[in-house]
């Protein structure tokens, strides 16, 4: 078996698509193939860029050309959203929520996602399958909990305090997210916006408004590709957000 055939086999068994992270976990377990390279993950990245067999859906998310019309509905919706970026990107939003949830779990945090999102599709499962908390711990006043419990993803530490807050922003003006972040300014909590790299300037123009001066220096902006790079390479998880 050739290396690209091993990648195809893993994708076929996963419904015709895969994240790079999933390939990194599964491909090297395929029997009958040797990976004589010091950079096996780089080899997989190279293989999936072979347009004879694969096509790119999102950074870090690939599919088989042979399965292009047979993919799960949630994946087909992401593909359609990519073709019309001016439209609502709800399936893409769920995808990045799921990635953030998985990274949180792998970083040894408990993960909270709002109740209204838990049945949303994430790859070939649902967001509730990658969360570990049913409710947000009551770590402070009820009015603060009520405000922040709609945040897209929250990582909670072993003391039941929020370690990090994440909002995935595709088209909104960032202000609602920043207002929610403002509620936890008195806690040692990281605050992160995840969005398209093209929106970086817009984000900082909003962040520089005087109303956000107390949290301005604490908020990080991560673009989608940056997030995918960490998600795809398990050896980099400990470096995420550092």
PDB file of C-alpha atoms in Angstrom:
ATOM      1  CA  UNK A   1       0.000   0.000   0.000  1.00  0.00           C
ATOM      2  CA  UNK A   2       1.230   3.473  -0.881  1.00  0.00           C
ATOM      3  CA  UNK A   3       1.130   6.389   1.538  1.00  0.00           C
ATOM      4  CA  UNK A   4      -1.646   8.238  -0.269  1.00  0.00           C
ATOM      5  CA  UNK A   5      -3.692   5.027  -0.322  1.00  0.00           C
ATOM      6  CA  UNK A   6      -3.452   4.846   3.469  1.00  0.00           C
ATOM      7  CA  UNK A   7      -4.796   8.400   3.700  1.00  0.00           C
ATOM      8  CA  UNK A   8      -7.625   7.521   1.309  1.00  0.00           C
ATOM      9  CA  UNK A   9      -8.475   4.430   3.362  1.00  0.00           C
ATOM     10  CA  UNK A  10      -8.762   6.428   6.590  1.00  0.00           C
ATOM     11  CA  UNK A  11     -10.926   9.060   4.904  1.00  0.00           C
ATOM     12  CA  UNK A  12     -13.203   6.440   3.356  1.00  0.00           C
ATOM     13  CA  UNK A  13     -13.727   4.841   6.760  1.00  0.00           C
ATOM     14  CA  UNK A  14     -14.626   8.280   8.155  1.00  0.00           C
ATOM     15  CA  UNK A  15     -17.293   9.040   5.564  1.00  0.00           C
ATOM     16  CA  UNK A  16     -15.083  10.525   2.865  1.00  0.00           C
ATOM     17  CA  UNK A  17     -13.590  13.442   4.796  1.00  0.00           C
ATOM     18  CA  UNK A  18     -11.210  14.123   7.666  1.00  0.00           C
ATOM     19  CA  UNK A  19      -9.471  16.768   9.678  1.00  0.00           C
ATOM     20  CA  UNK A  20      -5.686  16.728   9.594  1.00  0.00           C
ATOM     21  CA  UNK A  21      -5.760  15.952  13.310  1.00  0.00           C
ATOM     22  CA  UNK A  22      -7.798  12.803  12.669  1.00  0.00           C
ATOM     23  CA  UNK A  23      -5.436  11.735   9.878  1.00  0.00           C
ATOM     24  CA  UNK A  24      -2.436  12.286  12.145  1.00  0.00           C
ATOM     25  CA  UNK A  25      -4.034   9.986  14.721  1.00  0.00           C
ATOM     26  CA  UNK A  26      -5.190   7.207  12.368  1.00  0.00           C
ATOM     27  CA  UNK A  27      -3.020   6.985   9.245  1.00  0.00           C
ATOM     28  CA  UNK A  28       0.089   5.677  10.983  1.00  0.00           C
ATOM     29  CA  UNK A  29      -1.940   2.767  12.371  1.00  0.00           C
ATOM     30  CA  UNK A  30      -2.795   1.474   8.890  1.00  0.00           C
ATOM     31  CA  UNK A  31      -1.069  -1.848   8.367  1.00  0.00           C
ATOM     32  CA  UNK A  32       1.152  -2.647   5.407  1.00  0.00           C
ATOM     33  CA  UNK A  33       2.878   0.722   5.038  1.00  0.00           C
ATOM     34  CA  UNK A  34       6.095   2.263   6.325  1.00  0.00           C
ATOM     35  CA  UNK A  35       6.635   5.963   6.913  1.00  0.00           C
ATOM     36  CA  UNK A  36      10.367   6.404   6.531  1.00  0.00           C
ATOM     37  CA  UNK A  37      10.428  10.096   7.278  1.00  0.00           C
ATOM     38  CA  UNK A  38      11.359  12.329  10.185  1.00  0.00           C
ATOM     39  CA  UNK A  39       8.397  14.579   9.422  1.00  0.00           C
ATOM     40  CA  UNK A  40       5.369  12.272   8.993  1.00  0.00           C
ATOM     41  CA  UNK A  41       2.804  14.993   9.711  1.00  0.00           C
ATOM     42  CA  UNK A  42       4.327  17.133   6.969  1.00  0.00           C
ATOM     43  CA  UNK A  43       4.005  14.141   4.642  1.00  0.00           C
ATOM     44  CA  UNK A  44       0.275  13.948   5.320  1.00  0.00           C
ATOM     45  CA  UNK A  45      -0.111  17.672   4.650  1.00  0.00           C
ATOM     46  CA  UNK A  46       1.660  17.144   1.329  1.00  0.00           C
ATOM     47  CA  UNK A  47      -0.433  14.111   0.394  1.00  0.00           C
ATOM     48  CA  UNK A  48      -3.826  15.769   0.914  1.00  0.00           C
ATOM     49  CA  UNK A  49      -2.795  18.571  -1.429  1.00  0.00           C
ATOM     50  CA  UNK A  50      -2.753  16.100  -4.328  1.00  0.00           C
ATOM     51  CA  UNK A  51      -5.741  17.362  -6.304  1.00  0.00           C
ATOM     52  CA  UNK A  52      -6.145  14.033  -8.091  1.00  0.00           C
ATOM     53  CA  UNK A  53      -7.636  12.519  -4.945  1.00  0.00           C
ATOM     54  CA  UNK A  54      -8.418  15.242  -2.398  1.00  0.00           C
ATOM     55  CA  UNK A  55      -9.924  18.699  -2.095  1.00  0.00           C
ATOM     56  CA  UNK A  56      -9.728  21.283   0.663  1.00  0.00           C
ATOM     57  CA  UNK A  57     -12.878  22.342   2.494  1.00  0.00           C
ATOM     58  CA  UNK A  58     -11.343  24.540   5.195  1.00  0.00           C
ATOM     59  CA  UNK A  59      -7.831  24.916   6.613  1.00  0.00           C
ATOM     60  CA  UNK A  60      -7.191  21.512   8.151  1.00  0.00           C
ATOM     61  CA  UNK A  61     -10.380  19.918   6.749  1.00  0.00           C
ATOM     62  CA  UNK A  62     -10.117  17.787   3.594  1.00  0.00           C
ATOM     63  CA  UNK A  63     -12.317  15.404   1.612  1.00  0.00           C
ATOM     64  CA  UNK A  64     -12.050  12.779  -1.105  1.00  0.00           C
ATOM     65  CA  UNK A  65     -13.011  13.793  -4.622  1.00  0.00           C
ATOM     66  CA  UNK A  66     -14.617  10.382  -5.029  1.00  0.00           C
ATOM     67  CA  UNK A  67     -17.020  11.247  -2.186  1.00  0.00           C
ATOM     68  CA  UNK A  68     -17.726  14.860  -3.123  1.00  0.00           C
ATOM     69  CA  UNK A  69     -21.479  14.272  -3.454  1.00  0.00           C
ATOM     70  CA  UNK A  70     -21.740  11.667  -0.699  1.00  0.00           C
ATOM     71  CA  UNK A  71     -20.445  13.627   2.282  1.00  0.00           C
ATOM     72  CA  UNK A  72     -22.480  14.157   5.490  1.00  0.00           C
ATOM     73  CA  UNK A  73     -24.928  17.042   5.285  1.00  0.00           C
ATOM     74  CA  UNK A  74     -23.014  19.166   7.808  1.00  0.00           C
ATOM     75  CA  UNK A  75     -19.879  18.938   5.642  1.00  0.00           C
ATOM     76  CA  UNK A  76     -21.811  19.717   2.454  1.00  0.00           C
ATOM     77  CA  UNK A  77     -23.257  22.789   4.191  1.00  0.00           C
ATOM     78  CA  UNK A  78     -19.764  24.024   5.080  1.00  0.00           C
ATOM     79  CA  UNK A  79     -18.743  23.612   1.434  1.00  0.00           C
ATOM     80  CA  UNK A  80     -21.794  25.566   0.269  1.00  0.00           C
ATOM     81  CA  UNK A  81     -21.109  28.338   2.788  1.00  0.00           C
ATOM     82  CA  UNK A  82     -17.555  28.625   1.460  1.00  0.00           C
ATOM     83  CA  UNK A  83     -18.973  29.330  -1.994  1.00  0.00           C
ATOM     84  CA  UNK A  84     -21.158  32.165  -0.688  1.00  0.00           C
ATOM     85  CA  UNK A  85     -19.175  33.952   2.047  1.00  0.00           C
ATOM     86  CA  UNK A  86     -21.637  36.839   2.193  1.00  0.00           C
ATOM     87  CA  UNK A  87     -24.325  34.531   3.597  1.00  0.00           C
ATOM     88  CA  UNK A  88     -24.723  33.365   7.183  1.00  0.00           C
ATOM     89  CA  UNK A  89     -21.963  30.866   8.020  1.00  0.00           C
ATOM     90  CA  UNK A  90     -23.696  28.879  10.742  1.00  0.00           C
ATOM     91  CA  UNK A  91     -22.219  25.460   9.916  1.00  0.00           C
ATOM     92  CA  UNK A  92     -18.749  26.964   9.711  1.00  0.00           C
ATOM     93  CA  UNK A  93     -19.427  28.555  13.102  1.00  0.00           C
ATOM     94  CA  UNK A  94     -20.337  25.171  14.607  1.00  0.00           C
ATOM     95  CA  UNK A  95     -17.178  23.675  13.104  1.00  0.00           C
ATOM     96  CA  UNK A  96     -14.902  26.139  14.881  1.00  0.00           C
ATOM     97  CA  UNK A  97     -16.864  25.809  18.116  1.00  0.00           C
ATOM     98  CA  UNK A  98     -16.164  22.087  17.966  1.00  0.00           C
ATOM     99  CA  UNK A  99     -12.469  22.572  17.314  1.00  0.00           C
ATOM    100  CA  UNK A 100     -12.181  24.921  20.297  1.00  0.00           C
ATOM    101  CA  UNK A 101     -14.026  22.399  22.455  1.00  0.00           C
ATOM    102  CA  UNK A 102     -11.687  19.581  21.435  1.00  0.00           C
ATOM    103  CA  UNK A 103      -8.558  21.649  22.054  1.00  0.00           C
ATOM    104  CA  UNK A 104      -9.921  22.573  25.484  1.00  0.00           C
ATOM    105  CA  UNK A 105     -10.456  18.939  26.426  1.00  0.00           C
ATOM    106  CA  UNK A 106      -7.005  17.969  25.174  1.00  0.00           C
ATOM    107  CA  UNK A 107      -5.594  20.819  27.266  1.00  0.00           C
ATOM    108  CA  UNK A 108      -7.221  19.254  30.362  1.00  0.00           C
ATOM    109  CA  UNK A 109     -10.008  21.787  30.784  1.00  0.00           C
ATOM    110  CA  UNK A 110     -13.695  21.045  31.101  1.00  0.00           C
ATOM    111  CA  UNK A 111     -15.641  22.521  28.225  1.00  0.00           C
ATOM    112  CA  UNK A 112     -18.926  24.420  28.223  1.00  0.00           C
ATOM    113  CA  UNK A 113     -20.990  25.248  25.139  1.00  0.00           C
ATOM    114  CA  UNK A 114     -24.376  27.035  25.379  1.00  0.00           C
ATOM    115  CA  UNK A 115     -27.401  24.755  25.657  1.00  0.00           C
ATOM    116  CA  UNK A 116     -28.908  26.113  22.444  1.00  0.00           C
ATOM    117  CA  UNK A 117     -25.841  24.956  20.494  1.00  0.00           C
ATOM    118  CA  UNK A 118     -25.327  21.463  21.889  1.00  0.00           C
ATOM    119  CA  UNK A 119     -27.413  19.690  19.244  1.00  0.00           C
ATOM    120  CA  UNK A 120     -25.739  21.555  16.390  1.00  0.00           C
ATOM    121  CA  UNK A 121     -23.767  19.414  13.902  1.00  0.00           C
ATOM    122  CA  UNK A 122     -20.013  19.125  14.241  1.00  0.00           C
ATOM    123  CA  UNK A 123     -18.357  17.018  11.532  1.00  0.00           C
ATOM    124  CA  UNK A 124     -20.103  13.616  11.782  1.00  0.00           C
ATOM    125  CA  UNK A 125     -21.406  14.161  15.324  1.00  0.00           C
ATOM    126  CA  UNK A 126     -22.921  16.929  17.473  1.00  0.00           C
ATOM    127  CA  UNK A 127     -21.341  19.629  19.607  1.00  0.00           C
ATOM    128  CA  UNK A 128     -22.644  17.957  22.762  1.00  0.00           C
ATOM    129  CA  UNK A 129     -20.331  15.044  21.957  1.00  0.00           C
ATOM    130  CA  UNK A 130     -17.261  17.240  22.485  1.00  0.00           C
ATOM    131  CA  UNK A 131     -18.421  19.101  25.604  1.00  0.00           C
ATOM    132  CA  UNK A 132     -17.929  17.989  29.193  1.00  0.00           C
ATOM    133  CA  UNK A 133     -20.117  20.415  31.182  1.00  0.00           C
ATOM    134  CA  UNK A 134     -23.910  20.522  31.116  1.00  0.00           C
ATOM    135  CA  UNK A 135     -24.058  23.878  32.896  1.00  0.00           C
ATOM    136  CA  UNK A 136     -21.627  26.663  33.668  1.00  0.00           C
ATOM    137  CA  UNK A 137     -20.360  26.502  37.286  1.00  0.00           C
ATOM    138  CA  UNK A 138     -21.698  29.228  39.597  1.00  0.00           C
ATOM    139  CA  UNK A 139     -18.340  30.856  40.191  1.00  0.00           C
ATOM    140  CA  UNK A 140     -19.724  34.375  40.750  1.00  0.00           C
ATOM    141  CA  UNK A 141     -22.881  36.512  40.818  1.00  0.00           C
ATOM    142  CA  UNK A 142     -25.910  35.236  38.921  1.00  0.00           C
ATOM    143  CA  UNK A 143     -26.110  38.297  36.669  1.00  0.00           C
ATOM    144  CA  UNK A 144     -22.574  37.655  35.394  1.00  0.00           C
ATOM    145  CA  UNK A 145     -23.296  33.969  34.799  1.00  0.00           C
ATOM    146  CA  UNK A 146     -26.452  34.917  32.904  1.00  0.00           C
ATOM    147  CA  UNK A 147     -24.485  37.270  30.658  1.00  0.00           C
ATOM    148  CA  UNK A 148     -21.593  34.995  29.773  1.00  0.00           C
ATOM    149  CA  UNK A 149     -23.406  31.656  29.460  1.00  0.00           C
ATOM    150  CA  UNK A 150     -24.186  32.467  25.819  1.00  0.00           C
ATOM    151  CA  UNK A 151     -20.470  32.710  24.951  1.00  0.00           C
ATOM    152  CA  UNK A 152     -19.581  30.195  22.226  1.00  0.00           C
ATOM    153  CA  UNK A 153     -17.003  28.137  24.135  1.00  0.00           C
ATOM    154  CA  UNK A 154     -15.728  28.358  27.719  1.00  0.00           C
ATOM    155  CA  UNK A 155     -12.839  26.357  29.157  1.00  0.00           C
ATOM    156  CA  UNK A 156     -13.257  25.766  32.903  1.00  0.00           C
ATOM    157  CA  UNK A 157     -10.369  24.891  35.231  1.00  0.00           C
ATOM    158  CA  UNK A 158     -10.293  22.418  38.130  1.00  0.00           C
ATOM    159  CA  UNK A 159     -11.422  25.141  40.578  1.00  0.00           C
ATOM    160  CA  UNK A 160     -14.594  25.780  38.543  1.00  0.00           C
ATOM    161  CA  UNK A 161     -13.400  29.163  37.280  1.00  0.00           C
ATOM    162  CA  UNK A 162     -13.391  30.085  33.580  1.00  0.00           C
ATOM    163  CA  UNK A 163      -9.871  29.753  32.216  1.00  0.00           C
ATOM    164  CA  UNK A 164     -10.704  31.058  28.747  1.00  0.00           C
ATOM    165  CA  UNK A 165     -13.651  32.472  26.816  1.00  0.00           C
ATOM    166  CA  UNK A 166     -13.970  32.128  23.038  1.00  0.00           C
ATOM    167  CA  UNK A 167     -16.329  33.877  20.659  1.00  0.00           C
ATOM    168  CA  UNK A 168     -16.409  32.828  16.994  1.00  0.00           C
ATOM    169  CA  UNK A 169     -17.233  35.929  14.959  1.00  0.00           C
ATOM    170  CA  UNK A 170     -17.979  35.732  11.262  1.00  0.00           C
ATOM    171  CA  UNK A 171     -19.913  38.861  10.369  1.00  0.00           C
ATOM    172  CA  UNK A 172     -21.014  40.709  13.509  1.00  0.00           C
ATOM    173  CA  UNK A 173     -19.209  43.821  14.715  1.00  0.00           C
ATOM    174  CA  UNK A 174     -17.517  42.204  17.764  1.00  0.00           C
ATOM    175  CA  UNK A 175     -19.193  44.566  20.227  1.00  0.00           C
ATOM    176  CA  UNK A 176     -21.584  42.060  21.803  1.00  0.00           C
ATOM    177  CA  UNK A 177     -18.716  39.635  22.396  1.00  0.00           C
ATOM    178  CA  UNK A 178     -16.501  42.307  23.920  1.00  0.00           C
ATOM    179  CA  UNK A 179     -19.334  43.429  26.179  1.00  0.00           C
ATOM    180  CA  UNK A 180     -19.727  39.879  27.476  1.00  0.00           C
ATOM    181  CA  UNK A 181     -15.967  39.631  28.017  1.00  0.00           C
ATOM    182  CA  UNK A 182     -16.101  42.842  30.032  1.00  0.00           C
ATOM    183  CA  UNK A 183     -18.202  41.069  32.672  1.00  0.00           C
ATOM    184  CA  UNK A 184     -15.253  38.862  33.719  1.00  0.00           C
ATOM    185  CA  UNK A 185     -12.607  41.595  33.796  1.00  0.00           C
ATOM    186  CA  UNK A 186     -12.046  41.004  37.523  1.00  0.00           C
ATOM    187  CA  UNK A 187     -11.125  37.357  36.979  1.00  0.00           C
ATOM    188  CA  UNK A 188      -7.894  35.888  35.666  1.00  0.00           C
ATOM    189  CA  UNK A 189      -9.660  34.715  32.530  1.00  0.00           C
ATOM    190  CA  UNK A 190      -8.323  34.731  28.988  1.00  0.00           C
ATOM    191  CA  UNK A 191     -10.578  36.275  26.371  1.00  0.00           C
ATOM    192  CA  UNK A 192     -10.304  35.288  22.723  1.00  0.00           C
ATOM    193  CA  UNK A 193     -11.968  36.227  19.463  1.00  0.00           C
ATOM    194  CA  UNK A 194     -11.788  33.748  16.573  1.00  0.00           C
ATOM    195  CA  UNK A 195     -12.495  35.158  13.134  1.00  0.00           C
ATOM    196  CA  UNK A 196     -11.313  35.482   9.553  1.00  0.00           C
ATOM    197  CA  UNK A 197      -7.877  37.031   9.147  1.00  0.00           C
ATOM    198  CA  UNK A 198      -9.447  39.587   6.797  1.00  0.00           C
ATOM    199  CA  UNK A 199     -11.330  41.049   9.762  1.00  0.00           C
ATOM    200  CA  UNK A 200      -8.245  41.730  11.889  1.00  0.00           C
ATOM    201  CA  UNK A 201      -8.211  45.477  11.239  1.00  0.00           C
ATOM    202  CA  UNK A 202     -11.929  45.793  11.893  1.00  0.00           C
ATOM    203  CA  UNK A 203     -11.536  43.928  15.174  1.00  0.00           C
ATOM    204  CA  UNK A 204      -8.775  46.200  16.465  1.00  0.00           C
ATOM    205  CA  UNK A 205     -10.629  49.335  15.420  1.00  0.00           C
ATOM    206  CA  UNK A 206     -13.527  48.226  17.643  1.00  0.00           C
ATOM    207  CA  UNK A 207     -11.262  47.053  20.464  1.00  0.00           C
ATOM    208  CA  UNK A 208      -9.605  50.479  20.565  1.00  0.00           C
ATOM    209  CA  UNK A 209     -12.862  52.185  21.503  1.00  0.00           C
ATOM    210  CA  UNK A 210     -12.580  53.778  24.942  1.00  0.00           C
ATOM    211  CA  UNK A 211     -15.381  51.649  26.381  1.00  0.00           C
ATOM    212  CA  UNK A 212     -13.095  48.589  26.156  1.00  0.00           C
ATOM    213  CA  UNK A 213      -9.976  50.205  27.621  1.00  0.00           C
ATOM    214  CA  UNK A 214     -10.077  48.029  30.762  1.00  0.00           C
ATOM    215  CA  UNK A 215      -9.886  44.759  28.819  1.00  0.00           C
ATOM    216  CA  UNK A 216      -8.121  45.880  25.653  1.00  0.00           C
ATOM    217  CA  UNK A 217      -4.723  44.403  26.526  1.00  0.00           C
ATOM    218  CA  UNK A 218      -6.164  41.072  27.637  1.00  0.00           C
ATOM    219  CA  UNK A 219      -8.015  40.068  24.487  1.00  0.00           C
ATOM    220  CA  UNK A 220      -6.418  37.874  21.838  1.00  0.00           C
ATOM    221  CA  UNK A 221      -7.418  37.595  18.193  1.00  0.00           C
ATOM    222  CA  UNK A 222      -6.965  34.209  16.501  1.00  0.00           C
ATOM    223  CA  UNK A 223      -7.701  33.689  12.831  1.00  0.00           C
ATOM    224  CA  UNK A 224      -9.168  30.427  11.591  1.00  0.00           C
ATOM    225  CA  UNK A 225      -5.948  29.124  10.086  1.00  0.00           C
ATOM    226  CA  UNK A 226      -3.977  29.756  13.283  1.00  0.00           C
ATOM    227  CA  UNK A 227      -6.568  27.738  15.174  1.00  0.00           C
ATOM    228  CA  UNK A 228      -6.414  24.912  12.635  1.00  0.00           C
ATOM    229  CA  UNK A 229      -2.621  24.744  12.779  1.00  0.00           C
ATOM    230  CA  UNK A 230      -2.758  23.941  16.485  1.00  0.00           C
ATOM    231  CA  UNK A 231      -5.693  21.590  16.152  1.00  0.00           C
ATOM    232  CA  UNK A 232      -3.953  19.616  13.398  1.00  0.00           C
ATOM    233  CA  UNK A 233      -0.670  19.059  15.228  1.00  0.00           C
ATOM    234  CA  UNK A 234      -1.027  17.351  18.624  1.00  0.00           C
ATOM    235  CA  UNK A 235       2.546  18.245  19.587  1.00  0.00           C
ATOM    236  CA  UNK A 236       1.612  21.924  19.637  1.00  0.00           C
ATOM    237  CA  UNK A 237      -1.359  21.733  21.984  1.00  0.00           C
ATOM    238  CA  UNK A 238       0.670  22.799  25.027  1.00  0.00           C
ATOM    239  CA  UNK A 239       1.680  25.944  23.167  1.00  0.00           C
ATOM    240  CA  UNK A 240      -1.854  27.054  22.394  1.00  0.00           C
ATOM    241  CA  UNK A 241      -2.625  30.511  23.817  1.00  0.00           C
ATOM    242  CA  UNK A 242       0.860  30.895  25.337  1.00  0.00           C
TER     243      UNK A 242
END
